[in-house]
Amino acid sequence: LTDYSIILLIKGGNLSGTNTYQELVRKTYGLVGYLILSTLQFLYPFIAMISYNIITGDTLTKVFQRIPGVGPDNVLTDRHFIILLTTIIFTLPISLYRDIAKLGKVSLISLILTIVILIIVMVRTVTFSPQVPKSENAWIFAKSNAVQAVGVMSFAFICNHNSFLIYGSLEEPTLKNWSRVTHVSVSLAVVISVVFAACGYMTFTGYAEGDIFENYCRDDNLATFGRFCYGVTVILTFPLECFVTREVIANVVFHGNLSTVFHIVVTVVIIAVATGVSLVYDCLGIVLELNGVLSATPLVFIIPTACYLKLSKERWNHSDNLISCLILAVGVLVMTVGFVLTILHPQECSHGKEMFYCFPSNASFHNSTLPP
């Protein structure tokens, strides 16, 4: 569905003669649609930036704890200090670039590290899962609140908000080239996500946290290396989201043009506010769920299809129109039901705690059949 909607978005841009998501919606649904989209297009990457900071604080503090001589009271184990440090040294300077194409090499490094992380999670599925007792009803496929997971998956797969930026950065921005790039990218993301999710759940079942590296024990050296790679990956992904939030502000407030001074000021303000929120709030799961159902779902499923249906000159029973109607219906359902279930069944957060199975006596208490 994501793959199809990304291509549909560019088709809509071609039909309307526009080259940004905001221009497409403004031409199709006027000022009201433009403002709704701008709000969602700002909120999604902005909340993503907050979640990335939370992940950075969670993961890198555990990495530094493994350094000899770094105790619990050391400043390197303080998540607030780590978030501020990585923001000042890495994410802010990279986010100050004006051209998104300059992040190409950064994205390649992020992709390579993602593969490394995936291999580590797969290895730990084999070597660590026997030590983790299985939760009750661990292998039931889905429970009544499963729609919440669709929100998280939407969060993971969405790239509609920066599709026009990336489309414009292609050497030959044609629909054929864009379709090929989209198919390869989304297919790779599917494989990585499915393997990651399956291995993570097989290892921890119902004890899985929103941040999977919260589940591994602190003295696990392989997991510590995985945390380091994960933290670097998140730091390198952060600027992509900052580009989008800045572009939305530039389009809505500054009519698309930011002088060098305003470019710096807007970037610093965005990152400062996101960092401030992430310093106060540290539970990742519900952040991903709410951002998924309220921001990602309409950006992926609802708005691209609604725009295409209004712009399309094809017969009503044309395949593109029928599939668009189906995706639109799925989006409305996921957004409505997902929001209600997220409020009724918020994901618990055990931020910063060592899991019970990391202590052999507690693990055997939970499951007396565990091997020694």
Tab-separated table of C-alpha atoms in Angstrom:
chain	number	residue	atom	x	y	z
A	1	LEU	CA	0.000	0.000	0.000
A	2	THR	CA	2.836	2.374	0.842
A	3	ASP	CA	4.652	1.559	-2.403
A	4	TYR	CA	1.506	2.241	-4.422
A	5	SER	CA	0.637	5.479	-2.602
A	6	ILE	CA	4.169	6.904	-3.069
A	7	ILE	CA	3.936	6.429	-6.842
A	8	LEU	CA	0.354	7.726	-6.810
A	9	LEU	CA	1.576	10.883	-5.084
A	10	ILE	CA	3.999	11.689	-7.915
A	11	LYS	CA	1.304	10.841	-10.491
A	12	GLY	CA	-0.939	13.371	-8.751
A	13	GLY	CA	1.858	15.934	-8.882
A	14	ASN	CA	2.268	15.355	-12.623
A	15	LEU	CA	-1.494	15.622	-13.225
A	16	SER	CA	-1.736	18.902	-11.299
A	17	GLY	CA	1.548	20.364	-12.517
A	18	THR	CA	2.907	20.687	-8.966
A	19	ASN	CA	6.227	19.598	-7.490
A	20	THR	CA	5.611	19.563	-3.739
A	21	TYR	CA	3.149	17.660	-1.570
A	22	GLN	CA	1.751	20.928	-0.226
A	23	GLU	CA	1.223	22.468	-3.671
A	24	LEU	CA	-0.540	19.283	-4.816
A	25	VAL	CA	-3.030	19.382	-1.927
A	26	ARG	CA	-3.535	23.144	-2.210
A	27	LYS	CA	-4.393	22.854	-5.895
A	28	THR	CA	-6.700	19.908	-5.218
A	29	TYR	CA	-8.442	20.851	-1.964
A	30	GLY	CA	-7.716	24.532	-1.492
A	31	LEU	CA	-6.425	26.378	1.567
A	32	VAL	CA	-8.140	24.131	4.139
A	33	GLY	CA	-6.575	20.992	2.676
A	34	TYR	CA	-3.231	22.770	2.444
A	35	LEU	CA	-3.286	23.744	6.126
A	36	ILE	CA	-4.358	20.259	7.260
A	37	LEU	CA	-1.577	18.648	5.232
A	38	SER	CA	0.994	21.192	6.417
A	39	THR	CA	0.090	20.438	10.036
A	40	LEU	CA	0.393	16.673	9.513
A	41	GLN	CA	3.519	17.051	7.395
A	42	PHE	CA	5.110	19.063	10.174
A	43	LEU	CA	3.931	16.878	13.069
A	44	TYR	CA	5.067	13.544	11.650
A	45	PRO	CA	8.774	14.330	11.148
A	46	PHE	CA	8.836	16.563	14.228
A	47	ILE	CA	7.540	13.765	16.469
A	48	ALA	CA	9.898	11.383	14.670
A	49	MET	CA	12.785	13.673	15.672
A	50	ILE	CA	11.627	13.438	19.282
A	51	SER	CA	11.496	9.634	19.082
A	52	TYR	CA	14.985	9.536	17.523
A	53	ASN	CA	16.348	11.552	20.438
A	54	ILE	CA	14.664	9.177	22.895
A	55	ILE	CA	16.289	6.226	21.128
A	56	THR	CA	19.676	7.959	21.133
A	57	GLY	CA	19.438	8.617	24.868
A	58	ASP	CA	18.342	5.032	25.578
A	59	THR	CA	20.936	3.269	23.457
A	60	LEU	CA	24.137	5.296	23.750
A	61	THR	CA	23.973	5.553	27.562
A	62	LYS	CA	24.074	1.745	27.717
A	63	VAL	CA	26.979	1.738	25.267
A	64	PHE	CA	28.998	4.113	27.442
A	65	GLN	CA	28.221	2.058	30.564
A	66	ARG	CA	30.337	-0.722	29.086
A	67	ILE	CA	33.434	1.495	28.979
A	68	PRO	CA	35.802	0.548	31.853
A	69	GLY	CA	35.710	3.171	34.576
A	70	VAL	CA	32.340	4.623	33.557
A	71	GLY	CA	30.028	4.058	36.504
A	72	PRO	CA	26.300	4.728	37.016
A	73	ASP	CA	27.026	8.267	38.248
A	74	ASN	CA	29.169	9.208	35.248
A	75	VAL	CA	27.828	11.998	33.024
A	76	LEU	CA	28.085	9.655	29.993
A	77	THR	CA	25.299	7.490	31.456
A	78	ASP	CA	22.914	10.460	31.721
A	79	ARG	CA	20.456	10.346	28.813
A	80	HIS	CA	19.891	14.108	28.999
A	81	PHE	CA	23.593	14.798	28.562
A	82	ILE	CA	23.893	12.300	25.685
A	83	ILE	CA	20.911	13.784	23.837
A	84	LEU	CA	22.314	17.304	24.185
A	85	LEU	CA	25.817	16.170	23.197
A	86	THR	CA	24.753	14.317	20.030
A	87	THR	CA	22.439	17.182	19.060
A	88	ILE	CA	25.148	19.838	19.322
A	89	ILE	CA	27.963	17.794	17.755
A	90	PHE	CA	26.122	15.793	15.067
A	91	THR	CA	22.444	16.344	14.300
A	92	LEU	CA	22.403	20.152	14.316
A	93	PRO	CA	25.425	20.633	12.008
A	94	ILE	CA	24.185	17.991	9.525
A	95	SER	CA	20.661	19.449	9.597
A	96	LEU	CA	22.007	22.857	8.563
A	97	TYR	CA	22.645	21.608	5.003
A	98	ARG	CA	20.314	23.242	2.476
A	99	ASP	CA	20.438	20.498	-0.200
A	100	ILE	CA	18.930	17.111	0.724
A	101	ALA	CA	21.028	15.432	-1.988
A	102	LYS	CA	24.097	16.038	0.213
A	103	LEU	CA	22.695	13.502	2.666
A	104	GLY	CA	23.054	10.685	0.107
A	105	LYS	CA	26.295	9.342	1.605
A	106	VAL	CA	24.869	9.714	5.106
A	107	SER	CA	21.865	7.604	4.077
A	108	LEU	CA	24.166	4.933	2.617
A	109	ILE	CA	26.086	4.687	5.905
A	110	SER	CA	22.761	4.444	7.750
A	111	LEU	CA	21.642	1.601	5.460
A	112	ILE	CA	24.886	-0.353	5.988
A	113	LEU	CA	24.587	0.012	9.760
A	114	THR	CA	20.961	-1.139	9.569
A	115	ILE	CA	22.126	-4.383	7.935
A	116	VAL	CA	24.721	-4.830	10.711
A	117	ILE	CA	22.031	-4.301	13.364
A	118	LEU	CA	19.788	-6.828	11.631
A	119	ILE	CA	22.538	-9.467	11.652
A	120	ILE	CA	23.125	-8.867	15.376
A	121	VAL	CA	19.408	-9.295	16.162
A	122	MET	CA	19.329	-12.507	14.093
A	123	VAL	CA	22.377	-13.911	15.893
A	124	ARG	CA	20.898	-13.072	19.276
A	125	THR	CA	17.640	-14.813	18.322
A	126	VAL	CA	19.603	-18.063	18.153
A	127	THR	CA	21.956	-17.505	21.080
A	128	PHE	CA	19.855	-15.499	23.577
A	129	SER	CA	16.207	-16.516	23.128
A	130	PRO	CA	16.604	-19.789	25.149
A	131	GLN	CA	17.359	-17.637	28.208
A	132	VAL	CA	14.145	-15.608	27.862
A	133	PRO	CA	10.919	-17.243	29.123
A	134	LYS	CA	8.021	-17.013	26.710
A	135	SER	CA	5.134	-14.786	27.704
A	136	GLU	CA	1.611	-16.098	28.140
A	137	ASN	CA	-0.173	-16.801	24.830
A	138	ALA	CA	3.041	-15.856	23.052
A	139	TRP	CA	2.149	-17.390	19.703
A	140	ILE	CA	-1.381	-16.027	19.247
A	141	PHE	CA	-1.192	-14.245	15.892
A	142	ALA	CA	-3.208	-11.153	16.772
A	143	LYS	CA	-5.147	-9.714	19.682
A	144	SER	CA	-8.072	-7.291	19.716
A	145	ASN	CA	-5.823	-4.210	19.699
A	146	ALA	CA	-3.688	-5.373	16.741
A	147	VAL	CA	-4.681	-2.303	14.694
A	148	GLN	CA	-2.276	-0.310	16.888
A	149	ALA	CA	0.537	-2.224	15.184
A	150	VAL	CA	-0.585	-0.892	11.791
A	151	GLY	CA	0.011	2.616	13.118
A	152	VAL	CA	3.577	1.710	14.096
A	153	MET	CA	4.126	0.045	10.707
A	154	SER	CA	2.825	3.176	8.979
A	155	PHE	CA	5.339	5.177	11.001
A	156	ALA	CA	8.120	2.833	9.869
A	157	PHE	CA	7.276	2.908	6.159
A	158	ILE	CA	6.153	6.463	5.550
A	159	CYS	CA	8.281	8.540	3.211
A	160	ASN	CA	5.440	10.358	1.450
A	161	HIS	CA	6.244	13.565	3.322
A	162	ASN	CA	9.673	13.817	1.654
A	163	SER	CA	8.884	12.015	-1.619
A	164	PHE	CA	8.836	15.168	-3.738
A	165	LEU	CA	12.165	16.266	-2.232
A	166	ILE	CA	13.769	12.945	-3.175
A	167	TYR	CA	12.010	12.798	-6.564
A	168	GLY	CA	13.465	16.215	-7.390
A	169	SER	CA	16.952	15.052	-6.396
A	170	LEU	CA	16.985	12.259	-9.042
A	171	GLU	CA	19.282	12.848	-12.021
A	172	GLU	CA	16.336	12.024	-14.297
A	173	PRO	CA	13.101	12.652	-12.375
A	174	THR	CA	10.704	10.566	-14.456
A	175	LEU	CA	7.795	8.419	-13.274
A	176	LYS	CA	9.565	5.295	-14.579
A	177	ASN	CA	12.757	6.012	-12.614
A	178	TRP	CA	10.732	6.993	-9.555
A	179	SER	CA	8.741	3.747	-9.697
A	180	ARG	CA	11.946	1.713	-9.892
A	181	VAL	CA	13.520	3.556	-6.951
A	182	THR	CA	10.312	3.167	-4.936
A	183	HIS	CA	9.943	-0.576	-5.626
A	184	VAL	CA	13.552	-1.311	-4.659
A	185	SER	CA	13.483	0.899	-1.554
A	186	VAL	CA	10.156	-0.319	-0.181
A	187	SER	CA	10.964	-3.975	-0.962
A	188	LEU	CA	14.255	-3.700	0.916
A	189	ALA	CA	12.475	-2.004	3.813
A	190	VAL	CA	9.877	-4.807	3.904
A	191	VAL	CA	12.526	-7.528	4.085
A	192	ILE	CA	14.484	-5.725	6.805
A	193	SER	CA	11.353	-4.913	8.828
A	194	VAL	CA	9.878	-8.418	8.652
A	195	VAL	CA	13.150	-10.126	9.617
A	196	PHE	CA	13.818	-7.579	12.365
A	197	ALA	CA	10.300	-7.868	13.800
A	198	ALA	CA	10.153	-11.665	13.568
A	199	CYS	CA	13.566	-12.151	15.199
A	200	GLY	CA	12.841	-9.559	17.874
A	201	TYR	CA	9.507	-11.115	18.776
A	202	MET	CA	10.799	-14.691	18.663
A	203	THR	CA	13.444	-13.666	21.185
A	204	PHE	CA	11.320	-11.665	23.637
A	205	THR	CA	7.661	-12.487	22.747
A	206	GLY	CA	5.286	-10.427	24.919
A	207	TYR	CA	8.129	-8.780	26.812
A	208	ALA	CA	9.287	-6.883	23.708
A	209	GLU	CA	9.706	-3.149	24.339
A	210	GLY	CA	8.993	-0.321	21.871
A	211	ASP	CA	12.763	0.041	21.586
A	212	ILE	CA	13.980	-3.550	21.062
A	213	PHE	CA	17.463	-2.777	22.411
A	214	GLU	CA	15.858	-2.025	25.785
A	215	ASN	CA	15.286	-5.795	25.983
A	216	TYR	CA	18.914	-6.879	25.830
A	217	CYS	CA	20.968	-7.138	29.014
A	218	ARG	CA	23.486	-4.419	29.738
A	219	ASP	CA	26.435	-6.840	29.909
A	220	ASP	CA	25.697	-8.209	26.419
A	221	ASN	CA	28.700	-7.023	24.382
A	222	LEU	CA	27.234	-7.943	20.992
A	223	ALA	CA	24.018	-6.103	21.832
A	224	THR	CA	26.125	-3.165	23.026
A	225	PHE	CA	27.761	-2.972	19.602
A	226	GLY	CA	24.286	-3.182	18.072
A	227	ARG	CA	23.157	-0.308	20.296
A	228	PHE	CA	26.094	1.764	19.089
A	229	CYS	CA	25.222	1.090	15.421
A	230	TYR	CA	21.556	1.780	16.162
A	231	GLY	CA	22.375	5.091	17.846
A	232	VAL	CA	24.550	6.197	14.918
A	233	THR	CA	21.831	5.181	12.428
A	234	VAL	CA	19.226	7.231	14.279
A	235	ILE	CA	21.546	10.245	14.499
A	236	LEU	CA	22.135	10.077	10.734
A	237	THR	CA	18.383	9.731	10.003
A	238	PHE	CA	17.409	12.707	12.184
A	239	PRO	CA	18.456	15.401	9.630
A	240	LEU	CA	16.135	13.953	6.947
A	241	GLU	CA	13.154	14.680	9.182
A	242	CYS	CA	14.494	18.138	10.021
A	243	PHE	CA	14.650	18.944	6.288
A	244	VAL	CA	10.918	18.247	5.961
A	245	THR	CA	9.822	20.211	9.032
A	246	ARG	CA	11.920	23.159	7.878
A	247	GLU	CA	10.473	23.001	4.360
A	248	VAL	CA	6.916	23.021	5.734
A	249	ILE	CA	7.653	26.123	7.812
A	250	ALA	CA	9.396	27.761	4.843
A	251	ASN	CA	6.397	27.122	2.573
A	252	VAL	CA	3.700	28.176	5.060
A	253	VAL	CA	5.393	31.149	6.715
A	254	PHE	CA	8.107	32.329	4.295
A	255	HIS	CA	6.471	31.471	0.945
A	256	GLY	CA	9.112	28.835	0.192
A	257	ASN	CA	12.206	31.021	0.489
A	258	LEU	CA	14.487	31.100	3.518
A	259	SER	CA	17.421	33.474	3.671
A	260	THR	CA	20.638	32.107	5.143
A	261	VAL	CA	19.917	33.748	8.507
A	262	PHE	CA	16.339	32.475	8.704
A	263	HIS	CA	17.485	29.044	7.505
A	264	ILE	CA	19.816	28.819	10.500
A	265	VAL	CA	17.307	30.301	12.959
A	266	VAL	CA	14.425	28.027	11.914
A	267	THR	CA	16.664	24.935	11.999
A	268	VAL	CA	17.984	25.771	15.478
A	269	VAL	CA	14.471	26.461	16.839
A	270	ILE	CA	13.044	23.191	15.423
A	271	ILE	CA	15.867	21.107	16.856
A	272	ALA	CA	15.826	22.956	20.185
A	273	VAL	CA	12.099	22.324	20.720
A	274	ALA	CA	12.328	18.655	19.641
A	275	THR	CA	15.308	18.142	21.927
A	276	GLY	CA	13.537	19.845	24.824
A	277	VAL	CA	10.509	17.554	24.523
A	278	SER	CA	12.697	14.438	24.280
A	279	LEU	CA	14.538	15.477	27.450
A	280	VAL	CA	11.234	15.602	29.355
A	281	TYR	CA	9.470	12.539	27.875
A	282	ASP	CA	11.210	9.195	27.474
A	283	CYS	CA	8.648	6.489	26.600
A	284	LEU	CA	8.996	5.473	22.950
A	285	GLY	CA	6.125	3.041	22.288
A	286	ILE	CA	3.150	5.383	22.612
A	287	VAL	CA	5.037	8.114	20.710
A	288	LEU	CA	5.381	5.777	17.718
A	289	GLU	CA	1.761	4.589	17.948
A	290	LEU	CA	0.164	8.033	18.147
A	291	ASN	CA	2.409	9.468	15.460
A	292	GLY	CA	1.581	6.467	13.292
A	293	VAL	CA	-2.195	6.629	13.525
A	294	LEU	CA	-2.631	10.422	13.638
A	295	SER	CA	0.099	11.626	11.271
A	296	ALA	CA	1.541	8.792	9.205
A	297	THR	CA	-1.742	7.074	8.303
A	298	PRO	CA	-3.382	10.123	6.658
A	299	LEU	CA	-0.089	11.063	4.958
A	300	VAL	CA	0.377	7.544	3.536
A	301	PHE	CA	-3.140	6.257	2.885
A	302	ILE	CA	-5.715	9.036	2.908
A	303	ILE	CA	-4.358	12.239	1.351
A	304	PRO	CA	-2.467	10.839	-1.716
A	305	THR	CA	-5.454	8.723	-2.757
A	306	ALA	CA	-7.975	11.521	-2.134
A	307	CYS	CA	-5.921	13.871	-4.309
A	308	TYR	CA	-5.530	11.330	-7.099
A	309	LEU	CA	-9.246	10.456	-7.114
A	310	LYS	CA	-10.148	14.123	-7.535
A	311	LEU	CA	-7.541	14.722	-10.262
A	312	SER	CA	-7.961	11.477	-12.212
A	313	LYS	CA	-9.705	11.640	-15.560
A	314	GLU	CA	-9.925	7.857	-15.874
A	315	ARG	CA	-13.208	5.926	-15.751
A	316	TRP	CA	-14.499	5.213	-12.221
A	317	ASN	CA	-13.754	1.494	-12.600
A	318	HIS	CA	-10.142	2.036	-13.698
A	319	SER	CA	-7.713	-0.004	-11.559
A	320	ASP	CA	-5.975	3.097	-10.157
A	321	ASN	CA	-9.300	4.542	-9.003
A	322	LEU	CA	-10.517	1.283	-7.437
A	323	ILE	CA	-7.249	0.659	-5.602
A	324	SER	CA	-7.202	4.283	-4.441
A	325	CYS	CA	-10.694	3.871	-2.960
A	326	LEU	CA	-9.582	0.710	-1.155
A	327	ILE	CA	-6.468	2.376	0.303
A	328	LEU	CA	-8.531	5.411	1.337
A	329	ALA	CA	-11.002	3.192	3.228
A	330	VAL	CA	-8.176	1.278	4.934
A	331	GLY	CA	-6.583	4.565	6.005
A	332	VAL	CA	-9.756	5.941	7.577
A	333	LEU	CA	-10.337	2.640	9.415
A	334	VAL	CA	-6.767	2.390	10.730
A	335	MET	CA	-6.690	6.032	11.811
A	336	THR	CA	-10.003	5.877	13.702
A	337	VAL	CA	-9.690	2.451	15.330
A	338	GLY	CA	-5.950	2.806	15.944
A	339	PHE	CA	-6.368	6.083	17.842
A	340	VAL	CA	-9.132	4.708	20.059
A	341	LEU	CA	-7.162	1.544	20.869
A	342	THR	CA	-3.952	3.479	21.574
A	343	ILE	CA	-5.815	5.573	24.146
A	344	LEU	CA	-7.561	2.532	25.671
A	345	HIS	CA	-4.494	0.255	25.624
A	346	PRO	CA	-1.380	2.437	25.925
A	347	GLN	CA	1.889	0.568	25.598
A	348	GLU	CA	3.700	0.169	28.912
A	349	CYS	CA	7.202	1.571	29.203
A	350	SER	CA	10.024	0.176	31.314
A	351	HIS	CA	12.565	2.770	30.232
A	352	GLY	CA	16.070	2.238	31.598
A	353	LYS	CA	15.264	-0.888	33.620
A	354	GLU	CA	17.218	-4.116	33.421
A	355	MET	CA	14.846	-6.890	32.300
A	356	PHE	CA	14.063	-9.670	34.799
A	357	TYR	CA	15.574	-12.448	32.653
A	358	CYS	CA	18.974	-10.761	32.911
A	359	PHE	CA	19.013	-12.032	36.507
A	360	PRO	CA	19.070	-15.870	36.455
A	361	SER	CA	17.121	-16.259	39.712
A	362	ASN	CA	14.233	-14.099	38.441
A	363	ALA	CA	14.163	-15.873	35.075
A	364	SER	CA	13.880	-19.282	36.686
A	365	PHE	CA	11.103	-17.931	38.911
A	366	HIS	CA	9.101	-16.939	35.828
A	367	ASN	CA	9.704	-20.235	34.073
A	368	SER	CA	10.960	-23.233	36.042
A	369	THR	CA	11.511	-25.195	32.824
A	370	LEU	CA	14.282	-22.897	31.587
A	371	PRO	CA	17.578	-24.676	30.892
A	372	PRO	CA	20.398	-23.815	33.321
